[in-house]
């Protein structure tokens, strides 16, 4: 009986601590994506008048498994690894080429860097995908011990 109680307690603690970390990570990723999409829409407004017609595509490869996909409206999530199973409509768009946002993150010292990169993705010969780099945003977060949460310290935008 004692083993069952200890095991159950351990599982509850692990689930609670994992949920807290992933919620903060998801929150930072969503905040970083919104920041980049806002920056990118300002750039597009300068380039063309009818840029509202462009869809926002985000690659789900690299996102946490419990990422809340419904938290970003008017966004299409897809996987570069499984492009063969998508509808013909999306495959036709991929043959023309689309801009896709890729998300990555890394922890270095006491900073978490969330990187959003815009890459041009094109389907070649119905068998391979070609990816080319365009613009990016690096969002730097530091952990606040007083607030016990991550705080945005700096955004760096760049591009070619």
PDB file of C-alpha atoms in Angstrom:
ATOM      1  CA  UNK A   1       0.000   0.000   0.000  1.00  0.00           C
ATOM      2  CA  UNK A   2       2.834   2.350   0.887  1.00  0.00           C
ATOM      3  CA  UNK A   3       4.453   1.734  -2.527  1.00  0.00           C
ATOM      4  CA  UNK A   4       1.236   2.621  -4.312  1.00  0.00           C
ATOM      5  CA  UNK A   5       0.908   5.917  -2.422  1.00  0.00           C
ATOM      6  CA  UNK A   6       4.550   6.831  -3.091  1.00  0.00           C
ATOM      7  CA  UNK A   7       4.243   5.926  -6.780  1.00  0.00           C
ATOM      8  CA  UNK A   8       1.004   7.880  -7.160  1.00  0.00           C
ATOM      9  CA  UNK A   9       2.537  10.911  -5.410  1.00  0.00           C
ATOM     10  CA  UNK A  10       5.610  10.763  -7.640  1.00  0.00           C
ATOM     11  CA  UNK A  11       3.477  10.604 -10.789  1.00  0.00           C
ATOM     12  CA  UNK A  12       1.370  13.569  -9.659  1.00  0.00           C
ATOM     13  CA  UNK A  13       4.467  15.660  -8.908  1.00  0.00           C
ATOM     14  CA  UNK A  14       6.040  14.781 -12.268  1.00  0.00           C
ATOM     15  CA  UNK A  15       2.880  15.616 -14.193  1.00  0.00           C
ATOM     16  CA  UNK A  16       2.390  18.910 -12.356  1.00  0.00           C
ATOM     17  CA  UNK A  17       5.978  20.076 -12.841  1.00  0.00           C
ATOM     18  CA  UNK A  18       6.015  19.023 -16.507  1.00  0.00           C
ATOM     19  CA  UNK A  19       2.730  20.834 -17.157  1.00  0.00           C
ATOM     20  CA  UNK A  20       4.094  24.039 -15.603  1.00  0.00           C
ATOM     21  CA  UNK A  21       7.232  23.984 -17.748  1.00  0.00           C
ATOM     22  CA  UNK A  22       5.455  23.236 -20.986  1.00  0.00           C
ATOM     23  CA  UNK A  23       2.781  25.883 -20.339  1.00  0.00           C
ATOM     24  CA  UNK A  24       5.458  28.545 -19.897  1.00  0.00           C
ATOM     25  CA  UNK A  25       7.328  27.279 -22.938  1.00  0.00           C
ATOM     26  CA  UNK A  26       4.166  27.271 -25.052  1.00  0.00           C
ATOM     27  CA  UNK A  27       3.352  30.773 -23.833  1.00  0.00           C
ATOM     28  CA  UNK A  28       6.817  32.009 -24.861  1.00  0.00           C
ATOM     29  CA  UNK A  29       6.569  30.332 -28.279  1.00  0.00           C
ATOM     30  CA  UNK A  30       3.129  31.864 -28.909  1.00  0.00           C
ATOM     31  CA  UNK A  31       4.352  35.290 -27.804  1.00  0.00           C
ATOM     32  CA  UNK A  32       7.395  34.992 -30.082  1.00  0.00           C
ATOM     33  CA  UNK A  33       5.276  33.865 -33.057  1.00  0.00           C
ATOM     34  CA  UNK A  34       2.862  36.768 -32.571  1.00  0.00           C
ATOM     35  CA  UNK A  35       5.764  39.205 -32.336  1.00  0.00           C
ATOM     36  CA  UNK A  36       7.299  37.913 -35.567  1.00  0.00           C
ATOM     37  CA  UNK A  37       3.955  37.802 -37.413  1.00  0.00           C
ATOM     38  CA  UNK A  38       3.296  41.419 -36.418  1.00  0.00           C
ATOM     39  CA  UNK A  39       6.777  42.439 -37.607  1.00  0.00           C
ATOM     40  CA  UNK A  40       6.337  40.494 -40.852  1.00  0.00           C
ATOM     41  CA  UNK A  41       2.912  42.002 -41.604  1.00  0.00           C
ATOM     42  CA  UNK A  42       4.417  45.483 -41.281  1.00  0.00           C
ATOM     43  CA  UNK A  43       7.139  44.507 -43.757  1.00  0.00           C
ATOM     44  CA  UNK A  44       4.591  43.116 -46.204  1.00  0.00           C
ATOM     45  CA  UNK A  45       2.427  46.244 -46.018  1.00  0.00           C
ATOM     46  CA  UNK A  46       5.415  48.228 -47.247  1.00  0.00           C
ATOM     47  CA  UNK A  47       5.990  45.792 -50.141  1.00  0.00           C
ATOM     48  CA  UNK A  48       2.468  45.327 -51.513  1.00  0.00           C
ATOM     49  CA  UNK A  49      -1.060  46.608 -51.132  1.00  0.00           C
ATOM     50  CA  UNK A  50      -3.004  43.302 -51.114  1.00  0.00           C
ATOM     51  CA  UNK A  51      -0.870  41.295 -48.687  1.00  0.00           C
ATOM     52  CA  UNK A  52      -3.875  40.314 -46.585  1.00  0.00           C
ATOM     53  CA  UNK A  53      -4.446  37.392 -48.966  1.00  0.00           C
ATOM     54  CA  UNK A  54      -1.319  35.561 -47.758  1.00  0.00           C
ATOM     55  CA  UNK A  55      -1.871  32.687 -45.356  1.00  0.00           C
ATOM     56  CA  UNK A  56       0.429  32.104 -42.412  1.00  0.00           C
ATOM     57  CA  UNK A  57       1.941  28.624 -42.355  1.00  0.00           C
ATOM     58  CA  UNK A  58       3.803  27.268 -39.348  1.00  0.00           C
ATOM     59  CA  UNK A  59       5.786  24.045 -39.357  1.00  0.00           C
ATOM     60  CA  UNK A  60       4.716  21.842 -36.471  1.00  0.00           C
ATOM     61  CA  UNK A  61       8.042  19.957 -36.548  1.00  0.00           C
ATOM     62  CA  UNK A  62      10.003  21.165 -33.546  1.00  0.00           C
ATOM     63  CA  UNK A  63       7.010  22.365 -31.523  1.00  0.00           C
ATOM     64  CA  UNK A  64       6.286  20.716 -28.154  1.00  0.00           C
ATOM     65  CA  UNK A  65       3.916  17.768 -28.352  1.00  0.00           C
ATOM     66  CA  UNK A  66       1.325  19.540 -26.180  1.00  0.00           C
ATOM     67  CA  UNK A  67       1.411  22.821 -28.123  1.00  0.00           C
ATOM     68  CA  UNK A  68      -2.055  24.468 -28.248  1.00  0.00           C
ATOM     69  CA  UNK A  69      -2.521  24.789 -32.009  1.00  0.00           C
ATOM     70  CA  UNK A  70      -5.848  26.581 -31.595  1.00  0.00           C
ATOM     71  CA  UNK A  71      -4.188  29.500 -29.764  1.00  0.00           C
ATOM     72  CA  UNK A  72      -3.146  31.157 -33.040  1.00  0.00           C
ATOM     73  CA  UNK A  73      -6.140  31.953 -35.274  1.00  0.00           C
ATOM     74  CA  UNK A  74      -5.890  32.070 -39.074  1.00  0.00           C
ATOM     75  CA  UNK A  75      -2.765  29.922 -39.120  1.00  0.00           C
ATOM     76  CA  UNK A  76      -2.193  26.623 -40.921  1.00  0.00           C
ATOM     77  CA  UNK A  77       0.071  24.123 -39.182  1.00  0.00           C
ATOM     78  CA  UNK A  78       1.701  21.385 -41.207  1.00  0.00           C
ATOM     79  CA  UNK A  79       4.661  19.043 -41.084  1.00  0.00           C
ATOM     80  CA  UNK A  80       7.469  19.088 -43.615  1.00  0.00           C
ATOM     81  CA  UNK A  81       8.199  15.461 -42.756  1.00  0.00           C
ATOM     82  CA  UNK A  82       4.713  14.246 -43.757  1.00  0.00           C
ATOM     83  CA  UNK A  83       3.938  16.423 -46.787  1.00  0.00           C
ATOM     84  CA  UNK A  84       2.903  13.423 -48.911  1.00  0.00           C
ATOM     85  CA  UNK A  85      -0.330  12.908 -46.940  1.00  0.00           C
ATOM     86  CA  UNK A  86      -1.690  16.428 -47.435  1.00  0.00           C
ATOM     87  CA  UNK A  87      -4.540  17.460 -49.699  1.00  0.00           C
ATOM     88  CA  UNK A  88      -3.957  18.240 -53.349  1.00  0.00           C
ATOM     89  CA  UNK A  89      -4.738  21.901 -52.654  1.00  0.00           C
ATOM     90  CA  UNK A  90      -1.825  22.213 -50.211  1.00  0.00           C
ATOM     91  CA  UNK A  91       0.438  20.214 -52.525  1.00  0.00           C
ATOM     92  CA  UNK A  92      -0.345  22.650 -55.350  1.00  0.00           C
ATOM     93  CA  UNK A  93       0.554  25.544 -53.083  1.00  0.00           C
ATOM     94  CA  UNK A  94       3.788  23.781 -52.139  1.00  0.00           C
ATOM     95  CA  UNK A  95       4.642  23.340 -55.826  1.00  0.00           C
ATOM     96  CA  UNK A  96       4.350  27.115 -56.259  1.00  0.00           C
ATOM     97  CA  UNK A  97       6.251  27.727 -53.037  1.00  0.00           C
ATOM     98  CA  UNK A  98       5.021  29.106 -49.709  1.00  0.00           C
ATOM     99  CA  UNK A  99       6.575  30.961 -46.777  1.00  0.00           C
ATOM    100  CA  UNK A 100       6.615  28.855 -43.619  1.00  0.00           C
ATOM    101  CA  UNK A 101       7.567  29.809 -40.069  1.00  0.00           C
ATOM    102  CA  UNK A 102       9.874  27.375 -38.286  1.00  0.00           C
ATOM    103  CA  UNK A 103      10.306  27.432 -34.508  1.00  0.00           C
ATOM    104  CA  UNK A 104      13.329  26.334 -32.522  1.00  0.00           C
ATOM    105  CA  UNK A 105      14.514  27.057 -29.018  1.00  0.00           C
ATOM    106  CA  UNK A 106      17.621  26.558 -26.929  1.00  0.00           C
ATOM    107  CA  UNK A 107      18.665  27.187 -23.363  1.00  0.00           C
ATOM    108  CA  UNK A 108      22.046  28.812 -22.810  1.00  0.00           C
ATOM    109  CA  UNK A 109      23.185  29.891 -19.344  1.00  0.00           C
ATOM    110  CA  UNK A 110      20.145  31.638 -17.829  1.00  0.00           C
ATOM    111  CA  UNK A 111      18.568  32.620 -21.163  1.00  0.00           C
ATOM    112  CA  UNK A 112      16.071  30.811 -23.340  1.00  0.00           C
ATOM    113  CA  UNK A 113      16.263  31.757 -26.995  1.00  0.00           C
ATOM    114  CA  UNK A 114      13.168  31.180 -29.118  1.00  0.00           C
ATOM    115  CA  UNK A 115      13.995  31.492 -32.817  1.00  0.00           C
ATOM    116  CA  UNK A 116      11.341  32.064 -35.462  1.00  0.00           C
ATOM    117  CA  UNK A 117      12.635  31.733 -39.008  1.00  0.00           C
ATOM    118  CA  UNK A 118      10.685  32.359 -42.162  1.00  0.00           C
ATOM    119  CA  UNK A 119      11.696  29.924 -44.857  1.00  0.00           C
ATOM    120  CA  UNK A 120      10.556  29.483 -48.408  1.00  0.00           C
ATOM    121  CA  UNK A 121       9.325  25.903 -48.891  1.00  0.00           C
ATOM    122  CA  UNK A 122       8.792  24.409 -52.345  1.00  0.00           C
ATOM    123  CA  UNK A 123       7.862  20.908 -53.463  1.00  0.00           C
ATOM    124  CA  UNK A 124      10.144  19.632 -56.218  1.00  0.00           C
ATOM    125  CA  UNK A 125       9.260  16.614 -58.401  1.00  0.00           C
ATOM    126  CA  UNK A 126       6.522  15.528 -55.927  1.00  0.00           C
ATOM    127  CA  UNK A 127       9.239  13.768 -53.902  1.00  0.00           C
ATOM    128  CA  UNK A 128      11.423  16.324 -52.185  1.00  0.00           C
ATOM    129  CA  UNK A 129      11.014  19.644 -50.437  1.00  0.00           C
ATOM    130  CA  UNK A 130      13.504  22.485 -50.907  1.00  0.00           C
ATOM    131  CA  UNK A 131      13.832  24.994 -48.070  1.00  0.00           C
ATOM    132  CA  UNK A 132      15.425  28.444 -48.317  1.00  0.00           C
ATOM    133  CA  UNK A 133      16.024  30.954 -45.507  1.00  0.00           C
ATOM    134  CA  UNK A 134      14.435  34.406 -45.559  1.00  0.00           C
ATOM    135  CA  UNK A 135      13.837  36.406 -42.343  1.00  0.00           C
ATOM    136  CA  UNK A 136      14.159  35.591 -38.674  1.00  0.00           C
ATOM    137  CA  UNK A 137      13.488  36.739 -35.143  1.00  0.00           C
ATOM    138  CA  UNK A 138      15.388  35.725 -32.019  1.00  0.00           C
ATOM    139  CA  UNK A 139      13.477  36.283 -28.773  1.00  0.00           C
ATOM    140  CA  UNK A 140      15.543  36.157 -25.595  1.00  0.00           C
ATOM    141  CA  UNK A 141      13.892  35.276 -22.288  1.00  0.00           C
ATOM    142  CA  UNK A 142      15.392  35.250 -18.793  1.00  0.00           C
ATOM    143  CA  UNK A 143      13.975  33.514 -15.761  1.00  0.00           C
ATOM    144  CA  UNK A 144      12.828  35.789 -12.932  1.00  0.00           C
ATOM    145  CA  UNK A 145      13.238  34.107  -9.556  1.00  0.00           C
ATOM    146  CA  UNK A 146      10.982  36.703  -7.881  1.00  0.00           C
ATOM    147  CA  UNK A 147       8.074  36.121 -10.282  1.00  0.00           C
ATOM    148  CA  UNK A 148       8.982  32.482 -10.972  1.00  0.00           C
ATOM    149  CA  UNK A 149       8.409  32.887 -14.694  1.00  0.00           C
ATOM    150  CA  UNK A 150      10.256  33.676 -17.882  1.00  0.00           C
ATOM    151  CA  UNK A 151      10.362  37.321 -19.009  1.00  0.00           C
ATOM    152  CA  UNK A 152      11.042  38.652 -22.480  1.00  0.00           C
ATOM    153  CA  UNK A 153      14.273  40.662 -22.466  1.00  0.00           C
ATOM    154  CA  UNK A 154      14.940  41.338 -26.135  1.00  0.00           C
ATOM    155  CA  UNK A 155      13.764  40.681 -29.703  1.00  0.00           C
ATOM    156  CA  UNK A 156      16.273  40.741 -32.550  1.00  0.00           C
ATOM    157  CA  UNK A 157      14.921  40.792 -36.091  1.00  0.00           C
ATOM    158  CA  UNK A 158      16.979  40.114 -39.187  1.00  0.00           C
ATOM    159  CA  UNK A 159      16.825  38.895 -42.729  1.00  0.00           C
ATOM    160  CA  UNK A 160      18.477  38.645 -46.068  1.00  0.00           C
TER     161      UNK A 160
END
